PDB file of C-alpha atoms in Angstrom:
ATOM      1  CA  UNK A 531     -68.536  -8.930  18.754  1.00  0.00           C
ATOM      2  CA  UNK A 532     -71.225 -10.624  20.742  1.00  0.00           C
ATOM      3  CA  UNK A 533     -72.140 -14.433  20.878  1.00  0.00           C
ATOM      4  CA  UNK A 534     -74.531 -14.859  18.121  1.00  0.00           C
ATOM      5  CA  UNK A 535     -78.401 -15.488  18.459  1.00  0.00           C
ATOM      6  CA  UNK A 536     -79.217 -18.734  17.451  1.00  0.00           C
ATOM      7  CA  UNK A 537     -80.947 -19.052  14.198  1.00  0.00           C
ATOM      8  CA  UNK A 538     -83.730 -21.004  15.296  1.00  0.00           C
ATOM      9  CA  UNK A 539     -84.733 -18.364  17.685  1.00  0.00           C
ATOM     10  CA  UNK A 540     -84.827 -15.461  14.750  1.00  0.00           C
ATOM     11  CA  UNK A 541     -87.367 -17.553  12.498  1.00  0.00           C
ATOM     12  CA  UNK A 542     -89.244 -18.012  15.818  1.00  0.00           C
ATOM     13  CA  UNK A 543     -89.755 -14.346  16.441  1.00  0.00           C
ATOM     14  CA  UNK A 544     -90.165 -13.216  12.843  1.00  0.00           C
ATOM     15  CA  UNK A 545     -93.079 -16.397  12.382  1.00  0.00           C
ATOM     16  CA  UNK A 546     -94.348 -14.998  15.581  1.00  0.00           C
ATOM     17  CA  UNK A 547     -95.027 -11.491  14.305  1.00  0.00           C
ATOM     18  CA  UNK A 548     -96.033 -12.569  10.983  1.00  0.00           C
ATOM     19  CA  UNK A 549     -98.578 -15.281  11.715  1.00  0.00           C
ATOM     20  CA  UNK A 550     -96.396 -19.049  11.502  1.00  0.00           C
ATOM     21  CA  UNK A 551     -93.473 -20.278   9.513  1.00  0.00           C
ATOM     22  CA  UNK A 552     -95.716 -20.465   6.082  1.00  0.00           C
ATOM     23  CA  UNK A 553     -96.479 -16.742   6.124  1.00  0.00           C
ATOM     24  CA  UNK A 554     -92.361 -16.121   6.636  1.00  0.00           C
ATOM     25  CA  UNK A 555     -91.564 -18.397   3.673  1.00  0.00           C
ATOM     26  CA  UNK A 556     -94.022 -16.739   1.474  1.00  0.00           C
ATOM     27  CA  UNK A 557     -92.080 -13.319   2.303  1.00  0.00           C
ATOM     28  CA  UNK A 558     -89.067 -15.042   1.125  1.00  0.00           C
ATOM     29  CA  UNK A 559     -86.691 -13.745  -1.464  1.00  0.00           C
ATOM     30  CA  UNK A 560     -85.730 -15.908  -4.733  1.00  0.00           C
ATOM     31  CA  UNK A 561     -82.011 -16.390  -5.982  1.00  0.00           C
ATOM     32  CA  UNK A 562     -80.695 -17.553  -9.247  1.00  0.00           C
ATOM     33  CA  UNK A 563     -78.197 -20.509  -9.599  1.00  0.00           C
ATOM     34  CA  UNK A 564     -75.228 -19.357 -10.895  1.00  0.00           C
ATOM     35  CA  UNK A 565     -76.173 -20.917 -14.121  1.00  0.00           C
ATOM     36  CA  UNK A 566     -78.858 -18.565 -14.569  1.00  0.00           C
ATOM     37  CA  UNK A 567     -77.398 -15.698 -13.758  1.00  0.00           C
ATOM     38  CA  UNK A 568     -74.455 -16.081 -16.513  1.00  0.00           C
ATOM     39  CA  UNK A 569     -77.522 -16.485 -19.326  1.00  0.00           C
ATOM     40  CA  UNK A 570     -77.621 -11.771 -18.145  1.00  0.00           C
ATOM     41  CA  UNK A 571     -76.178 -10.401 -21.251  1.00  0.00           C
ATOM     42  CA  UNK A 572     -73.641  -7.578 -20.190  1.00  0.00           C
ATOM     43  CA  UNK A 573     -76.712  -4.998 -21.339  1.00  0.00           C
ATOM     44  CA  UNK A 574     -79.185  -6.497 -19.130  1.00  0.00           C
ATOM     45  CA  UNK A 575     -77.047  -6.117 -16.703  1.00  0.00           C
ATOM     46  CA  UNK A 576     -75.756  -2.333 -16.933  1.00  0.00           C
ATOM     47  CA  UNK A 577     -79.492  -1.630 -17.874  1.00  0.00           C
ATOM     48  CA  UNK A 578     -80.886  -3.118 -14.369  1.00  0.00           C
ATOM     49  CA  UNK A 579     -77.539  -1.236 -12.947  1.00  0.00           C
ATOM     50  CA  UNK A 580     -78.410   2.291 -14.116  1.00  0.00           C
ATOM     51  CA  UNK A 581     -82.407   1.842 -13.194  1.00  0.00           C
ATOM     52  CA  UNK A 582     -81.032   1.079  -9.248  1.00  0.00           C
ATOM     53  CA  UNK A 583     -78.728   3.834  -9.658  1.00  0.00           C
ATOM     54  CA  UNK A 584     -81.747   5.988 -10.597  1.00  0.00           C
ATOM     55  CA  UNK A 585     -84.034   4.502  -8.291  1.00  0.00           C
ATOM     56  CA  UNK A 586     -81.521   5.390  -5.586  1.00  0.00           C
ATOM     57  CA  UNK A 587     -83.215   8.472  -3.252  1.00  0.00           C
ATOM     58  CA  UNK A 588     -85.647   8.829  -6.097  1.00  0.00           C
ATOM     59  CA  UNK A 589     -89.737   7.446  -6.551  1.00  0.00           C
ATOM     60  CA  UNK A 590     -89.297   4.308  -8.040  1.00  0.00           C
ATOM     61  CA  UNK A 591     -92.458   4.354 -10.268  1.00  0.00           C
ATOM     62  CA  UNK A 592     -91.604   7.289 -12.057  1.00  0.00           C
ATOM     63  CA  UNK A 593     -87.958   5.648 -12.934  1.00  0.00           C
ATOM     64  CA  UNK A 594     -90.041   2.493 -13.968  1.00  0.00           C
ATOM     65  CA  UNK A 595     -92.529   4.741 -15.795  1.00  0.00           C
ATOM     66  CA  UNK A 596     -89.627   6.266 -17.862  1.00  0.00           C
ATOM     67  CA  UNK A 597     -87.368   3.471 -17.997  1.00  0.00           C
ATOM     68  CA  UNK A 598     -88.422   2.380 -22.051  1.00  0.00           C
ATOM     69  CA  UNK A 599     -86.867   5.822 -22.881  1.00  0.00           C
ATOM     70  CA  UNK A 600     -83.711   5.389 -21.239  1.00  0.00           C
ATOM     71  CA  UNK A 601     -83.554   1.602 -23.251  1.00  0.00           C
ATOM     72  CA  UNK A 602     -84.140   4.101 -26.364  1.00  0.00           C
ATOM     73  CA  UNK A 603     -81.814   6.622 -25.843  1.00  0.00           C
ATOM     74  CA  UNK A 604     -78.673   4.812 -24.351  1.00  0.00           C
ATOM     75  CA  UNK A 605     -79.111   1.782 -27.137  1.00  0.00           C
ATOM     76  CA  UNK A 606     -80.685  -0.962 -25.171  1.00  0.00           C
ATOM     77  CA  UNK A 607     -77.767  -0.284 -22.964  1.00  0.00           C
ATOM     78  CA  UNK A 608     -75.315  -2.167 -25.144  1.00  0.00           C
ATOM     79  CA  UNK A 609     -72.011  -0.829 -23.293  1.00  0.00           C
ATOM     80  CA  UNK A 610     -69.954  -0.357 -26.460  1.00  0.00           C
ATOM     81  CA  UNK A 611     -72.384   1.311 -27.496  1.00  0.00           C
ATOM     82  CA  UNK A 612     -72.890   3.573 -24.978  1.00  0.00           C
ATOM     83  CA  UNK A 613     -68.895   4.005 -24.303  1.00  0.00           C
ATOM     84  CA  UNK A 614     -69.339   5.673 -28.027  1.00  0.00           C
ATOM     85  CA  UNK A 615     -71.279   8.857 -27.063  1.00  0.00           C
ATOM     86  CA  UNK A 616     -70.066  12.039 -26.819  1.00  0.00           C
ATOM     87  CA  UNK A 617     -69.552  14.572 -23.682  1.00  0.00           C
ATOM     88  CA  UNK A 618     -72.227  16.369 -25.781  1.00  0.00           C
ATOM     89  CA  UNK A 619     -74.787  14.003 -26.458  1.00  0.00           C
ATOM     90  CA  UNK A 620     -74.492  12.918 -22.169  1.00  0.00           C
ATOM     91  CA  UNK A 621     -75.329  15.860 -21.652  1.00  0.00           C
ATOM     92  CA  UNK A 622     -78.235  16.429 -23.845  1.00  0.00           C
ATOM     93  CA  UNK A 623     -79.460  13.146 -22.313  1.00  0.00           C
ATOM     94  CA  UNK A 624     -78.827  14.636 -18.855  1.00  0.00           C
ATOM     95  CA  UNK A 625     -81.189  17.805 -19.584  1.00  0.00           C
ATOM     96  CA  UNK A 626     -84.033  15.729 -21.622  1.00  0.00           C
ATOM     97  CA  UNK A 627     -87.505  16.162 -20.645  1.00  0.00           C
ATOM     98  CA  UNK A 628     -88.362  13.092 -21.381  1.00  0.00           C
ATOM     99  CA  UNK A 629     -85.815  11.391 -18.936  1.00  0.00           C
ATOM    100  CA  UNK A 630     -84.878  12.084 -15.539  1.00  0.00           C
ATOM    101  CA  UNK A 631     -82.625  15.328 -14.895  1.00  0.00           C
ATOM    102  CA  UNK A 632     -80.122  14.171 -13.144  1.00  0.00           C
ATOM    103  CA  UNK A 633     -75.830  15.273 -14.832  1.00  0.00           C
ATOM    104  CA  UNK A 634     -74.208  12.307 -11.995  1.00  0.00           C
ATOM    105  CA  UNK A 635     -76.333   9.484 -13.133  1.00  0.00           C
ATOM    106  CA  UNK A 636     -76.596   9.953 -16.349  1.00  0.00           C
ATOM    107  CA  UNK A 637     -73.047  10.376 -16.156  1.00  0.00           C
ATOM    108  CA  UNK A 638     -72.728   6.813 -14.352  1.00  0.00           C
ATOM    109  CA  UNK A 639     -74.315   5.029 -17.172  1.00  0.00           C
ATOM    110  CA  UNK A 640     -71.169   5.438 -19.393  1.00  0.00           C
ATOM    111  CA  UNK A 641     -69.127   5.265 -16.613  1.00  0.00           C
ATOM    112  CA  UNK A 642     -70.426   2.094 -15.131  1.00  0.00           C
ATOM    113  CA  UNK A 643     -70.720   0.611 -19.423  1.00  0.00           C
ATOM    114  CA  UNK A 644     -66.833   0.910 -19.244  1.00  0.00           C
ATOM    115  CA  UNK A 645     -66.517  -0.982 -15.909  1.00  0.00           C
ATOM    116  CA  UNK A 646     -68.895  -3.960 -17.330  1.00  0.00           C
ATOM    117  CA  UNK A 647     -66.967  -3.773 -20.837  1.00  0.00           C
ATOM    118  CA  UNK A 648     -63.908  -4.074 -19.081  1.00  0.00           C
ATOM    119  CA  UNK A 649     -64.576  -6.474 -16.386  1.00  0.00           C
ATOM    120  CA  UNK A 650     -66.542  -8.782 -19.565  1.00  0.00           C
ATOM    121  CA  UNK A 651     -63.684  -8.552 -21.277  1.00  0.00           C
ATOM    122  CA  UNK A 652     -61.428  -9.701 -18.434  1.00  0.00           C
ATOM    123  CA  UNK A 653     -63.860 -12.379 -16.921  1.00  0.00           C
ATOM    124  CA  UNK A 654     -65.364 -13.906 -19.931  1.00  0.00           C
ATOM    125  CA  UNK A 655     -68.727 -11.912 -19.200  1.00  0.00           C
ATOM    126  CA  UNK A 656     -69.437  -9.834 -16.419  1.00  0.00           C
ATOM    127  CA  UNK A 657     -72.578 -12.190 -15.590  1.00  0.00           C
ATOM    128  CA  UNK A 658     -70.136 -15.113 -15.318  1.00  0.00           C
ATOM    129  CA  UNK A 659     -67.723 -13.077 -12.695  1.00  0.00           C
ATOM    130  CA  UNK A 660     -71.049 -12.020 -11.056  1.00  0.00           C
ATOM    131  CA  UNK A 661     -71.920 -15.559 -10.734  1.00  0.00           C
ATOM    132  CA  UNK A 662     -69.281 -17.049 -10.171  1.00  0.00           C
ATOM    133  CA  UNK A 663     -68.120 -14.829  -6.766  1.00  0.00           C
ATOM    134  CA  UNK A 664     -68.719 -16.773  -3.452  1.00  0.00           C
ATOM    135  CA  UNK A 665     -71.652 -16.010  -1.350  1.00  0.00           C
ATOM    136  CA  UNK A 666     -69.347 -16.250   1.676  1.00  0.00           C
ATOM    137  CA  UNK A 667     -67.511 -13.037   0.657  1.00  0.00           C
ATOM    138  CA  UNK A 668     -70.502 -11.220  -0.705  1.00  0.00           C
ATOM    139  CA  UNK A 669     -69.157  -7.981   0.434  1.00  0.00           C
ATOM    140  CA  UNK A 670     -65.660  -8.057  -1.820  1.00  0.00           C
ATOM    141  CA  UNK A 671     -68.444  -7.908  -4.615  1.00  0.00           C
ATOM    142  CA  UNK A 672     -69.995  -4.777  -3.098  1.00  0.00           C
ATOM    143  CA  UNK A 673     -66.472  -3.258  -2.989  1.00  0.00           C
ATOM    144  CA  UNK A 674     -65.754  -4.331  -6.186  1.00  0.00           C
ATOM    145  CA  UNK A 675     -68.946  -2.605  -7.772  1.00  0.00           C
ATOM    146  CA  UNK A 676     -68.721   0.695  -5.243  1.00  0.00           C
ATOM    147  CA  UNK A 677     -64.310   0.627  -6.285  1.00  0.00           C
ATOM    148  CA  UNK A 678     -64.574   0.442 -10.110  1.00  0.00           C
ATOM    149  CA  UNK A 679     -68.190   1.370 -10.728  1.00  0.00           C
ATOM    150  CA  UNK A 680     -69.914   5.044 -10.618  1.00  0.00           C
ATOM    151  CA  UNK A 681     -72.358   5.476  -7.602  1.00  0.00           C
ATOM    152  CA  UNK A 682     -72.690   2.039  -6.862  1.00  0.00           C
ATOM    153  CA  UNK A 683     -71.890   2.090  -2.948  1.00  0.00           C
ATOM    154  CA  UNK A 684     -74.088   2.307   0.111  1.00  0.00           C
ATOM    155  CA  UNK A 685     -77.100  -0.292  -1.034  1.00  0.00           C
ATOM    156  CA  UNK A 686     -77.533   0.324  -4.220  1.00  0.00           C
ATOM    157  CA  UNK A 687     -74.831  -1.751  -5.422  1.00  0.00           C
ATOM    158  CA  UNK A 688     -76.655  -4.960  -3.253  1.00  0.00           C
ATOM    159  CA  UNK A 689     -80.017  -3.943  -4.333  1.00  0.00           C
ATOM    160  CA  UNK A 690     -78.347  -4.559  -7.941  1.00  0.00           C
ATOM    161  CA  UNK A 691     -77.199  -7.845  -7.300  1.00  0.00           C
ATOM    162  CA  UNK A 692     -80.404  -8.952  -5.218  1.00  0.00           C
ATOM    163  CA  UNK A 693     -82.823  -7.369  -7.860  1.00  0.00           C
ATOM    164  CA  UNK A 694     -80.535  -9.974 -10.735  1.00  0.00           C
ATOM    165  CA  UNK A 695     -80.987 -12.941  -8.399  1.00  0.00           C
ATOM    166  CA  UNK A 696     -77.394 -13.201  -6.531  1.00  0.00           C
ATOM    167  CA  UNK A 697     -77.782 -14.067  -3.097  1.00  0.00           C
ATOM    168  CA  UNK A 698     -76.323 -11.059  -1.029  1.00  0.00           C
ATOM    169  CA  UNK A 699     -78.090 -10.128   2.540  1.00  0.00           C
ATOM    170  CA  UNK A 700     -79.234  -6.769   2.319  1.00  0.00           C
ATOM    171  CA  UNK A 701     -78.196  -3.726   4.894  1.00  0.00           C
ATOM    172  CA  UNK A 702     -82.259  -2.648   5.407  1.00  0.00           C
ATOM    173  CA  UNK A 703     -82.565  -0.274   8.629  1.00  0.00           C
ATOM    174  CA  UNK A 704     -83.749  -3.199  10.149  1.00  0.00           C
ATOM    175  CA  UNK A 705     -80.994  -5.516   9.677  1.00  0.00           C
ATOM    176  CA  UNK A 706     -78.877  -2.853  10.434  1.00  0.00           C
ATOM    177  CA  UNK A 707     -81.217  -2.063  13.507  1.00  0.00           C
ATOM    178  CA  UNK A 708     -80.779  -5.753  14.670  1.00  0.00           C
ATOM    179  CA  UNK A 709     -77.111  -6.100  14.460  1.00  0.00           C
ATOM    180  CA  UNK A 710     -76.512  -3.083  16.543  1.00  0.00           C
ATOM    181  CA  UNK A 711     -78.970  -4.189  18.885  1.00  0.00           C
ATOM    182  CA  UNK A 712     -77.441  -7.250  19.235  1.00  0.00           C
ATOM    183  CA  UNK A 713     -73.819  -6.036  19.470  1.00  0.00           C
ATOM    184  CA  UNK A 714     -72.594  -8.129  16.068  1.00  0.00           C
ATOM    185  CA  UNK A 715     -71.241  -4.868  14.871  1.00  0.00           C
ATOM    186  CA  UNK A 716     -70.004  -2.599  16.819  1.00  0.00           C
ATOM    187  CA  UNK A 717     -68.096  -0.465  14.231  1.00  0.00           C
ATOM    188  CA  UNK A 718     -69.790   1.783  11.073  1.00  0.00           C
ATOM    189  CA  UNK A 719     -72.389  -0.372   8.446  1.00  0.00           C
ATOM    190  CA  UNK A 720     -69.679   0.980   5.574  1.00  0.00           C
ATOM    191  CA  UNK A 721     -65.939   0.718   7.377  1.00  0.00           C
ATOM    192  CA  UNK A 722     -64.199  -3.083   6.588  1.00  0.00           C
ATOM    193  CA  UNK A 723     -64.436  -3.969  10.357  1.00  0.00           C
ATOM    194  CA  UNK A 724     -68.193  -3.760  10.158  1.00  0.00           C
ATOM    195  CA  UNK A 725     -68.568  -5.098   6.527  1.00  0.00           C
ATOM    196  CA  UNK A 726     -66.600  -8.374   7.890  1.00  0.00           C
ATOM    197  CA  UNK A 727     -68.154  -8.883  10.990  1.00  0.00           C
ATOM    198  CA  UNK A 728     -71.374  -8.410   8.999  1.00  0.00           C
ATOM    199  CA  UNK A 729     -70.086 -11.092   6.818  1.00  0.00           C
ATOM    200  CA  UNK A 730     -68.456 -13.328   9.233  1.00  0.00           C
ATOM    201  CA  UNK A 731     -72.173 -13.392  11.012  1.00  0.00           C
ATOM    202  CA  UNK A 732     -74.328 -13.904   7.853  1.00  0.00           C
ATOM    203  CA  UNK A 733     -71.825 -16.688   7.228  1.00  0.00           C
ATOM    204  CA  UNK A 734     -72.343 -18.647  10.584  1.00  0.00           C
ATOM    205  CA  UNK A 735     -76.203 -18.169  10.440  1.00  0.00           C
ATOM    206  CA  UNK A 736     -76.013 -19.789   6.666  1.00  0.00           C
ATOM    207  CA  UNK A 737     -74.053 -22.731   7.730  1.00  0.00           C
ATOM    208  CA  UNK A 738     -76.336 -22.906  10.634  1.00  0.00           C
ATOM    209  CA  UNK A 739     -79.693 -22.572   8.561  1.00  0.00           C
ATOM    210  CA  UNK A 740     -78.529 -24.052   5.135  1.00  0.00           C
ATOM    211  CA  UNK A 741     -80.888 -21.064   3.913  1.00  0.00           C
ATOM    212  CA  UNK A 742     -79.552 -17.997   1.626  1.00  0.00           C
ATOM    213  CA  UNK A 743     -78.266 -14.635   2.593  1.00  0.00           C
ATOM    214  CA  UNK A 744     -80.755 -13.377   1.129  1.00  0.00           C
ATOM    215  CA  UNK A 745     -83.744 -15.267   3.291  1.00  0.00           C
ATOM    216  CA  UNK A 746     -81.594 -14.548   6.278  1.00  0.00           C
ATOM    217  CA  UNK A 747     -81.538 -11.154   5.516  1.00  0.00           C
ATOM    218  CA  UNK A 748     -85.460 -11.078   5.011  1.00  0.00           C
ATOM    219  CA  UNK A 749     -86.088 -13.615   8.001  1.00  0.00           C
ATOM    220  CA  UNK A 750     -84.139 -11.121  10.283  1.00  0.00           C
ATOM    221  CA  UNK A 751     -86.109  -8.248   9.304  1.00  0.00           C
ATOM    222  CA  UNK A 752     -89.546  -9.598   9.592  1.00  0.00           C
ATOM    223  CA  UNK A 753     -88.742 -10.297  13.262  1.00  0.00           C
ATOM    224  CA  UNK A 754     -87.979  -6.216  14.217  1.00  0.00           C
ATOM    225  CA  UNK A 755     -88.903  -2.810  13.645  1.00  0.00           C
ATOM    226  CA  UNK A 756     -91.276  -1.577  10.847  1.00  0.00           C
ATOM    227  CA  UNK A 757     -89.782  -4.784   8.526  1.00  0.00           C
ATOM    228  CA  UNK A 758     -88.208  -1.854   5.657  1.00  0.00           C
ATOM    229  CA  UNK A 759     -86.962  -5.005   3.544  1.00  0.00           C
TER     230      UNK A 759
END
């Protein structure tokens, strides 16, 4: 892995192209304190879940546009609730008109309401072992979601956690663009070498910055390519 750009000199070139530091800060993601993300009840949570899930390779607005159906027909998302349908009724879900058409994620709603029952269950709330990971191993939280979870790998488990407030630096083209670039990764986006060296960077730049992954993650992308955030 390469020496690291300094910090200083990212924020330079993404104020550069944007027009000065205040137009970068207004570009800026917000996080949640930990506090506030354990007040997520374990439906909010599988419910923002299953819309990313849905959202993933698929036009956002229509999943937003149909989204108060799927609160309606999967029971506000309660996860017991859900865990209590039958292979039949999934499936008559999974061929409604009214919802999206789609057997695999439909099929990871129930799947994904047994990992958040059962992680709840074994962490006092699933918000609370949401909040309560480190920042500074963001990417064992990925894992975690893409091990036990239902198609909840590549970026749509991070889009998850960054759409709920958790700080997590995102894997955008761009970032992805820069870090090649760069030479700090110089393995594959999804293997464990280039997860930690992803990590291990994001971690020096935060220490260095005192800002979030998540504005790190946003600050590096406003400085290259087409700025895909």
């Amino acid at each position: 892995m390469a020496k690291l750009e300094k910090f200083a000199d990212i924020l330079s070139r993404a104020c550069e192209r944007k027009g000065g530091l205040e137009a970068v800060e207004a570009l800026l993601p917000d996080t949640l304190s930990a506090q506030e993300i354990t007040q997520y009840s374990d439906a909010e949570l599988l419910s923002v879940m299953s819309k990313r899930v849905f959202q993933s390779g698929f036009v956002w607005k229509v999943v937003e546009h149909k989204w108060p159906a799927y609160e309606k027909a999967f029971f506000d998302f309660e996860p017991h609730k859900v865990l209590m349908l039958s292979p039949e009724q999934i499936q008559q879900r999974a061929t409604d008109a009214t919802l999206i058409r789609h057997q695999k994620k439909t099929q990871a709603i129930v799947d994904n309401a047994y990992m958040v029952q059962t992680l709840s269950a074994k962490h006092n709330g699933f918000a609370k072992l949401i909040a309560d990971w480190p920042v500074n191993d963001i990417i064992g939280l990925w894992q975690l979601l893409k091990k036990q979870g239902a198609r909840l790998g590549g970026n749509t488990g991070p889009y998850f956690l960054r759409t709920i407030g958790k700080d997590t630096f995102l894997l955008s083209q761009d970032v992805q663009a820069y870090l090649k670039a760069h030479k700090v990764v110089d393995a594959g986006f999804t293997s464990k070498t280039g997860l930690n060296q992803t990590q291990a960077a994001f971690n020096h730049w935060q220490q260095e910055s005192g800002l979030t992954l998540a504005e790190i993650s946003r600050i590096i992308s406003l400085g290259v390519g087409d700025n895909r955030l």
